[in-house]
Tab-separated table of C-alpha atoms in Angstrom:
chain	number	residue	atom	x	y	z
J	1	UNK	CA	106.583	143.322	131.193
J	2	UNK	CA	104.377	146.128	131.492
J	3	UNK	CA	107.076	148.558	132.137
J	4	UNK	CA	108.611	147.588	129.006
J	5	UNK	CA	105.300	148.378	127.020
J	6	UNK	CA	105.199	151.573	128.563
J	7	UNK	CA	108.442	152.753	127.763
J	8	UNK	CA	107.554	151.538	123.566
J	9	UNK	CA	104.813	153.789	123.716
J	10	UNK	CA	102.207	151.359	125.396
J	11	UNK	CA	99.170	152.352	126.269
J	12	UNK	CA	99.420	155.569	124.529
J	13	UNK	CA	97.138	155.115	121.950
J	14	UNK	CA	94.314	153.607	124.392
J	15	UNK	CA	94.984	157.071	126.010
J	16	UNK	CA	94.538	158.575	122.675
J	17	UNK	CA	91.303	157.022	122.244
J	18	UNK	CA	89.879	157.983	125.544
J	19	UNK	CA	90.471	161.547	124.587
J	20	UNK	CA	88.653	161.257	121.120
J	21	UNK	CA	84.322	160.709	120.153
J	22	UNK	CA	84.097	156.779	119.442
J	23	UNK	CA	82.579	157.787	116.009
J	24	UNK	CA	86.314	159.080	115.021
J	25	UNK	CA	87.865	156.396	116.096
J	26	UNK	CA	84.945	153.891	113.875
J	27	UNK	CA	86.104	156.030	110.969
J	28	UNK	CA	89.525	155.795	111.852
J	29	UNK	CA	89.399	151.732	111.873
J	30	UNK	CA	87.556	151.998	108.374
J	31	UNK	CA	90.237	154.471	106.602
J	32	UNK	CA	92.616	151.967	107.885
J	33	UNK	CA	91.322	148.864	105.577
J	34	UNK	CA	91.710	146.903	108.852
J	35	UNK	CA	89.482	143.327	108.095
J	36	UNK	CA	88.870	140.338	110.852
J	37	UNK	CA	91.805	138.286	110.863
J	38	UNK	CA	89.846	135.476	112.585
J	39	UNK	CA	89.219	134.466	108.636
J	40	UNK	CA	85.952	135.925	107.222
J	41	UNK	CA	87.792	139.094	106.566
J	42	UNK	CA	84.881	141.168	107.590
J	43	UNK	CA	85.983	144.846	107.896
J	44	UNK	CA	86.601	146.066	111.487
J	45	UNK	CA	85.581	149.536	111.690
J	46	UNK	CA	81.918	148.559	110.139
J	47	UNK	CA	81.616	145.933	112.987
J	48	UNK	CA	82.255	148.269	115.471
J	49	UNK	CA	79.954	150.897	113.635
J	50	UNK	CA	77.122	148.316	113.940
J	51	UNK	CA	77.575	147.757	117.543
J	52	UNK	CA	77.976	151.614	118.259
J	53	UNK	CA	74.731	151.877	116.746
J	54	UNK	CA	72.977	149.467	118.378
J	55	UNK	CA	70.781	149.555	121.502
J	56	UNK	CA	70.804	148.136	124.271
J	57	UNK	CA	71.418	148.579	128.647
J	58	UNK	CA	74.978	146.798	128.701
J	59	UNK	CA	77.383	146.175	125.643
J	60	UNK	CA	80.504	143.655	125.269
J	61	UNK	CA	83.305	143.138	123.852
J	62	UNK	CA	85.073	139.953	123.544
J	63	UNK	CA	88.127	138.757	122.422
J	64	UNK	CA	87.907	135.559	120.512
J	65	UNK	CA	91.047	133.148	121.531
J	66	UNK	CA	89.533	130.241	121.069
J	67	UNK	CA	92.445	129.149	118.437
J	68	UNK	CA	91.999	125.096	117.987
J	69	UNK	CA	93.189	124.539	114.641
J	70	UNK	CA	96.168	121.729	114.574
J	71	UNK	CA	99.406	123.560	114.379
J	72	UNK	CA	98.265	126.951	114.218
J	73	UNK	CA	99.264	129.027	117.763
J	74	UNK	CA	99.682	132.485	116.057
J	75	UNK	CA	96.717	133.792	118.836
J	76	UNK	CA	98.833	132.032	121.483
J	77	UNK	CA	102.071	133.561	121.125
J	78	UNK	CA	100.189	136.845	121.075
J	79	UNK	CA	98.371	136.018	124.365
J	80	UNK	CA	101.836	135.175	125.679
J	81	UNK	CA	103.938	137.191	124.104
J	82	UNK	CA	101.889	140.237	123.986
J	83	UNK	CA	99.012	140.491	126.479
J	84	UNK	CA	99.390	144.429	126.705
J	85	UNK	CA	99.049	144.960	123.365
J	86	UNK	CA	95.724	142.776	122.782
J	87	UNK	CA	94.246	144.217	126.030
J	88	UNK	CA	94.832	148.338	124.763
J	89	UNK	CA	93.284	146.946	121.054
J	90	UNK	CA	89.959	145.668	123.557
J	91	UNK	CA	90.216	149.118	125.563
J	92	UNK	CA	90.204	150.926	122.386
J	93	UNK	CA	87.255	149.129	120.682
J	94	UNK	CA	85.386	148.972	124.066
J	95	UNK	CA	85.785	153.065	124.102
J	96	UNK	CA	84.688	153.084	120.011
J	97	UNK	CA	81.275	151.028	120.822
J	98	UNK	CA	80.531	152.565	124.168
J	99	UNK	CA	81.445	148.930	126.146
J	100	UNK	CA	80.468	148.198	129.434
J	101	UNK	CA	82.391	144.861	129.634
J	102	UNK	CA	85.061	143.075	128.043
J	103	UNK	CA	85.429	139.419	128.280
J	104	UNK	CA	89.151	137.245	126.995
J	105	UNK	CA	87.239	133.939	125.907
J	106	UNK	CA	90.655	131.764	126.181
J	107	UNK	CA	91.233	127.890	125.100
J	108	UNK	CA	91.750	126.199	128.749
J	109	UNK	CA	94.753	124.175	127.060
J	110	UNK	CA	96.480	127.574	126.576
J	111	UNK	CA	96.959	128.041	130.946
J	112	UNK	CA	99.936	130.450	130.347
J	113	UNK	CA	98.382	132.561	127.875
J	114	UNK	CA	95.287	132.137	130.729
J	115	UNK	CA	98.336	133.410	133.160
J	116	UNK	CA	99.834	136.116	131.074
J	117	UNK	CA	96.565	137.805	130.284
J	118	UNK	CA	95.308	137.271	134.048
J	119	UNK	CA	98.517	139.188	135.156
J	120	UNK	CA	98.225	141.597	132.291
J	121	UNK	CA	94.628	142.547	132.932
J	122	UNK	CA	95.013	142.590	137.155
J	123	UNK	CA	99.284	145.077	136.449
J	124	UNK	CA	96.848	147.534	134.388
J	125	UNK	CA	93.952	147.684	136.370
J	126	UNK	CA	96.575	148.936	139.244
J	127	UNK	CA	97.900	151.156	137.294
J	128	UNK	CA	94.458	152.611	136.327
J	129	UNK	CA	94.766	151.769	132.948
J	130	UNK	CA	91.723	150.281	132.183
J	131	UNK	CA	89.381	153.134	132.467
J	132	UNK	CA	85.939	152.133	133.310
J	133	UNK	CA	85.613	149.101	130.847
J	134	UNK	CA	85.541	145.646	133.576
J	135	UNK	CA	87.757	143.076	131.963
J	136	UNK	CA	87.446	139.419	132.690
J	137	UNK	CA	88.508	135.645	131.293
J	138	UNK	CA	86.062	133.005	130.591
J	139	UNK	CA	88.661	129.849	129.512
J	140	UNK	CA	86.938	127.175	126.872
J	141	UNK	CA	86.323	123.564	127.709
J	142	UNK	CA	87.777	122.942	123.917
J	143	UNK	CA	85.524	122.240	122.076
J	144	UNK	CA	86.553	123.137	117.788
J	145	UNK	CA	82.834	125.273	117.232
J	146	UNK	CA	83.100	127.921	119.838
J	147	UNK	CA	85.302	129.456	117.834
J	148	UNK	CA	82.148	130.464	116.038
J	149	UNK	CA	80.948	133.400	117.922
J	150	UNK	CA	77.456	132.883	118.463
J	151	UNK	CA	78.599	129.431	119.762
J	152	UNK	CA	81.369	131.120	121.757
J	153	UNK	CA	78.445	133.414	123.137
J	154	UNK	CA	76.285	130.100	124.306
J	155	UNK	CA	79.568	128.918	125.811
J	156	UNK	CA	80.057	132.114	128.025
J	157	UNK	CA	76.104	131.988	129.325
J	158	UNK	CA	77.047	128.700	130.556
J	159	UNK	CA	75.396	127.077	127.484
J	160	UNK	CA	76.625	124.184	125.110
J	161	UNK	CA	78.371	125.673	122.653
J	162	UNK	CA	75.950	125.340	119.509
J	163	UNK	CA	75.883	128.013	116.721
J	164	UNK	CA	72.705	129.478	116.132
J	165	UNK	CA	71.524	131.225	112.575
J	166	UNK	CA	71.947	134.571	112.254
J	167	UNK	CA	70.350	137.377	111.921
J	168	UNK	CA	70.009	138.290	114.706
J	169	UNK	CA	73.720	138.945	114.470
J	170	UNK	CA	75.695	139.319	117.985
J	171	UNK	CA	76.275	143.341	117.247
J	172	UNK	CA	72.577	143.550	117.783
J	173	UNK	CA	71.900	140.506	119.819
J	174	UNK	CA	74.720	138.736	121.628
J	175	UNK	CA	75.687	137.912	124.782
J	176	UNK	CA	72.708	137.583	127.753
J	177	UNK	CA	70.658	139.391	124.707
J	178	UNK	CA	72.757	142.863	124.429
J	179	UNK	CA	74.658	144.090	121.641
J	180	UNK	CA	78.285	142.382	121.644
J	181	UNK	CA	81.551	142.551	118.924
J	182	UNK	CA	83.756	139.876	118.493
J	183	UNK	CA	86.863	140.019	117.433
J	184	UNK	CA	90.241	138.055	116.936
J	185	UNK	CA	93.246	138.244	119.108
J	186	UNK	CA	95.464	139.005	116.036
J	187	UNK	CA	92.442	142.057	115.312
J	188	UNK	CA	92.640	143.617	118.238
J	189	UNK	CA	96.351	143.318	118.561
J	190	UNK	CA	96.403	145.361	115.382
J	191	UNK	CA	95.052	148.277	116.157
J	192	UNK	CA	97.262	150.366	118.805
J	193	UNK	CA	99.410	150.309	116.420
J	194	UNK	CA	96.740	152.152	114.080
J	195	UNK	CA	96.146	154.944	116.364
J	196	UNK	CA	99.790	155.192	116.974
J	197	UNK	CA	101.091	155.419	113.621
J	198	UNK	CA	97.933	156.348	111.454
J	199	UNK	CA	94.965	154.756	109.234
J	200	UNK	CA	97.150	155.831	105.957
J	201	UNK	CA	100.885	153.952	107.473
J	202	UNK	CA	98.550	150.813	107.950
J	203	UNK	CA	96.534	150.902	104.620
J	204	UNK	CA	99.809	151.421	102.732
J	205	UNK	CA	100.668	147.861	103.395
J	206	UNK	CA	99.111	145.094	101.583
J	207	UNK	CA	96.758	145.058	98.573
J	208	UNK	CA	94.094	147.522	97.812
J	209	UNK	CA	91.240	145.664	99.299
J	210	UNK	CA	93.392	143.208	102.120
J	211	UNK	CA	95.276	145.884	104.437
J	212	UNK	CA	98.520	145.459	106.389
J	213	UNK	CA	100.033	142.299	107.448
J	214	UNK	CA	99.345	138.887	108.754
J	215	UNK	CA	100.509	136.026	111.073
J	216	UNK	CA	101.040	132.564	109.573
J	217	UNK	CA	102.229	129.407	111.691
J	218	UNK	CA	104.158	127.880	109.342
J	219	UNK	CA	104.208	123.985	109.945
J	220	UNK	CA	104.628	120.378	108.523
J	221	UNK	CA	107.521	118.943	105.953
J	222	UNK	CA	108.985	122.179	105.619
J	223	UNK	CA	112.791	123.125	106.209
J	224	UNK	CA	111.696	126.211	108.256
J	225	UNK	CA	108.835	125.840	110.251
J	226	UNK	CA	107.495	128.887	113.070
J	227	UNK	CA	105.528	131.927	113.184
J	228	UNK	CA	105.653	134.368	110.588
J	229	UNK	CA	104.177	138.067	109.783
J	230	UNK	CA	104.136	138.913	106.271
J	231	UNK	CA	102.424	141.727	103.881
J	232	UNK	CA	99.144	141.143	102.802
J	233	UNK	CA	99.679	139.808	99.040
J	234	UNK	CA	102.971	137.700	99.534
J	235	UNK	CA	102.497	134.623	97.138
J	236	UNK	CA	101.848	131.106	98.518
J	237	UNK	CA	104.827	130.446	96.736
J	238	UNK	CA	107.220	133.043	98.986
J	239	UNK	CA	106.167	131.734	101.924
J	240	UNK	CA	106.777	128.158	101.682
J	241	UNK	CA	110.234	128.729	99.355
J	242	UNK	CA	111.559	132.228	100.202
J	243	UNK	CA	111.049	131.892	104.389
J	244	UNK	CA	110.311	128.257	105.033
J	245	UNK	CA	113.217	127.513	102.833
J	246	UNK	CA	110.892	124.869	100.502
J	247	UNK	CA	109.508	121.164	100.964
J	248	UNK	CA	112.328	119.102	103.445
J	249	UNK	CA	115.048	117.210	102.383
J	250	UNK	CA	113.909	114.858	99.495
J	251	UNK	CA	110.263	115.785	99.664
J	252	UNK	CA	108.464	117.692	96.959
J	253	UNK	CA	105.997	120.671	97.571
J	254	UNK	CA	103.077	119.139	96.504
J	255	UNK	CA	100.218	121.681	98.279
J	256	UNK	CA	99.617	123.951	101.476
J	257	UNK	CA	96.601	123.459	103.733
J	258	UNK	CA	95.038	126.853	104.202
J	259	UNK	CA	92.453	128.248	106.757
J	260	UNK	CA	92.626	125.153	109.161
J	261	UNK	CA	90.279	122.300	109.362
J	262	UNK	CA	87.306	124.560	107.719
J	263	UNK	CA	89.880	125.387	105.010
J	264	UNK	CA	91.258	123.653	102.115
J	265	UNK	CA	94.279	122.417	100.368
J	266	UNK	CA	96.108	124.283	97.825
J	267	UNK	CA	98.040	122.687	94.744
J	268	UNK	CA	101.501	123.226	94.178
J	269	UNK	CA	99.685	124.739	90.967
J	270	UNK	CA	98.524	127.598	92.590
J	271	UNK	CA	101.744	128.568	94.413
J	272	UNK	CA	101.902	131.854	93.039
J	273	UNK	CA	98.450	133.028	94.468
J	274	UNK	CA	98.766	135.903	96.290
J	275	UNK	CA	97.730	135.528	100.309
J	276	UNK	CA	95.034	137.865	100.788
J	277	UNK	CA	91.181	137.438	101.423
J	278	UNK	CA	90.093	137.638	97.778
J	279	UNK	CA	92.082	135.489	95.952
């Protein structure tokens, strides 16, 4: 409900943004430890930094929901949940790396996330929130490797989605050839809160090198299963004990399957390693 988001401060810090150089708000992302929560970690406000500096006539930004790991829908209850949000964390990169563009690439077997952010996108661009970035959706056939963003960018130019070795990376070389930065939904739905509350609030919470906090879909022979945010740091062990409530009824916890399909499984052993990109 747009009018709802407005009235919690929505939009504000797109506003914000607008009104500030896009080199304070690349140095804004970097004091705030933000990293890519797609997985790789990679920090945020050096991304952007990269595309800033690059050249080229036209310049994207995309937001990767292309979420197909088995059980995991912590990018499509944002989509839902929170269009507004994601779309002012694209307007505010798109103003940081001079954007022309900025392209939702959504999972076609997500159609009311497809719905939500179709309605979200069309409410602001009435209400003139948008600016002068032109937002669009470009829904995935579903296939698992275009969540790989130079596959992702193959998919988009009507391509088969193949990955292609890199460098060139897509900051210098993406999309139809021009500089483009990828990022997750969970990324960009990070960072209005950022400019709201400040690079220090957000840094303050996690570890020192893995900033602020992180979405988890909690699933499989647990007693507690669902979506959960936690700190940066929280043990293995807290999760699955402390808010999923341990293994099910005469089970045993035995290990947690990390990082989807491309990820790996975790012994019981290991329980108390903390939950941040390092360890």
């Amino acid at each position: 409900d747009l009018d709802e988001y407005l009235a919690h401060q929505g939009f504000a810090a797109a506003a914000r943004a607008r009104e500030m150089a896009p080199g304070t708000i690349v140095e804004m992302t970097k004091a705030s430890g933000l990293r890519g929560r797609g997985g790789a970690g990679f920090a945020t406000g050096r991304k952007w930094e990269m595309a800033a500096q690059a050249k080229g006539d036209k310049k994207y930004i995309i937001c990767n929901g292309d979420e197909g790991d088995p059980g995991a829908f912590m990018d499509r209850m944002l989509l839902e949940s929170y269009p507004f949000r994601v779309l002012e964390g694209m307007l505010i990169a798109g103003r940081a790396i001079g954007a022309t563009d900025g392209i939702f690439y959504i999972r076609a077997e997500y159609p009311l996330a497809v719905a939500r952010v179709a309605a979200a996108i069309e409410q602001a661009r009435q209400h003139g929130l948008l600016g002068t970035l032109h937002v669009t959706i470009k829904q995935g056939a579903g296939a698992f490797v275009c969540g790989e963003e130079t596959a992702l960018i193959a998919s988009i130019e009507g391509q088969r989605g193949m990955p292609r070795l890199r460098p060139p990376y897509p900051v210098e070389q993406g999309l139809w050839g021009m500089p483009t930065c990828i990022n997750n939904v969970e990324t960009l739905a990070q960072v209005p809160w950022i400019m709201r509350h400040g690079a220090a609030a957000f840094a303050a919470i996690g570890t020192a090198t893995s900033k602020g906090t992180k979405v988890f879909a909690l699933t499989g022979k647990v007693r507690r299963g669902g979506l959960i945010e936690v700190p940066m740091g929280m043990t293995i062990r807290q999760i699955v004990e402390d808010i999923g409530g341990g293994a099910s009824a005469g089970r045993t916890f035995k290990a947690v399957q990390i990082g989807g399909p491309s990820g790996g499984c975790v012994p019981a052993a290991l329980a108390d390693t903390p939950v941040d990109y390092e360890s």
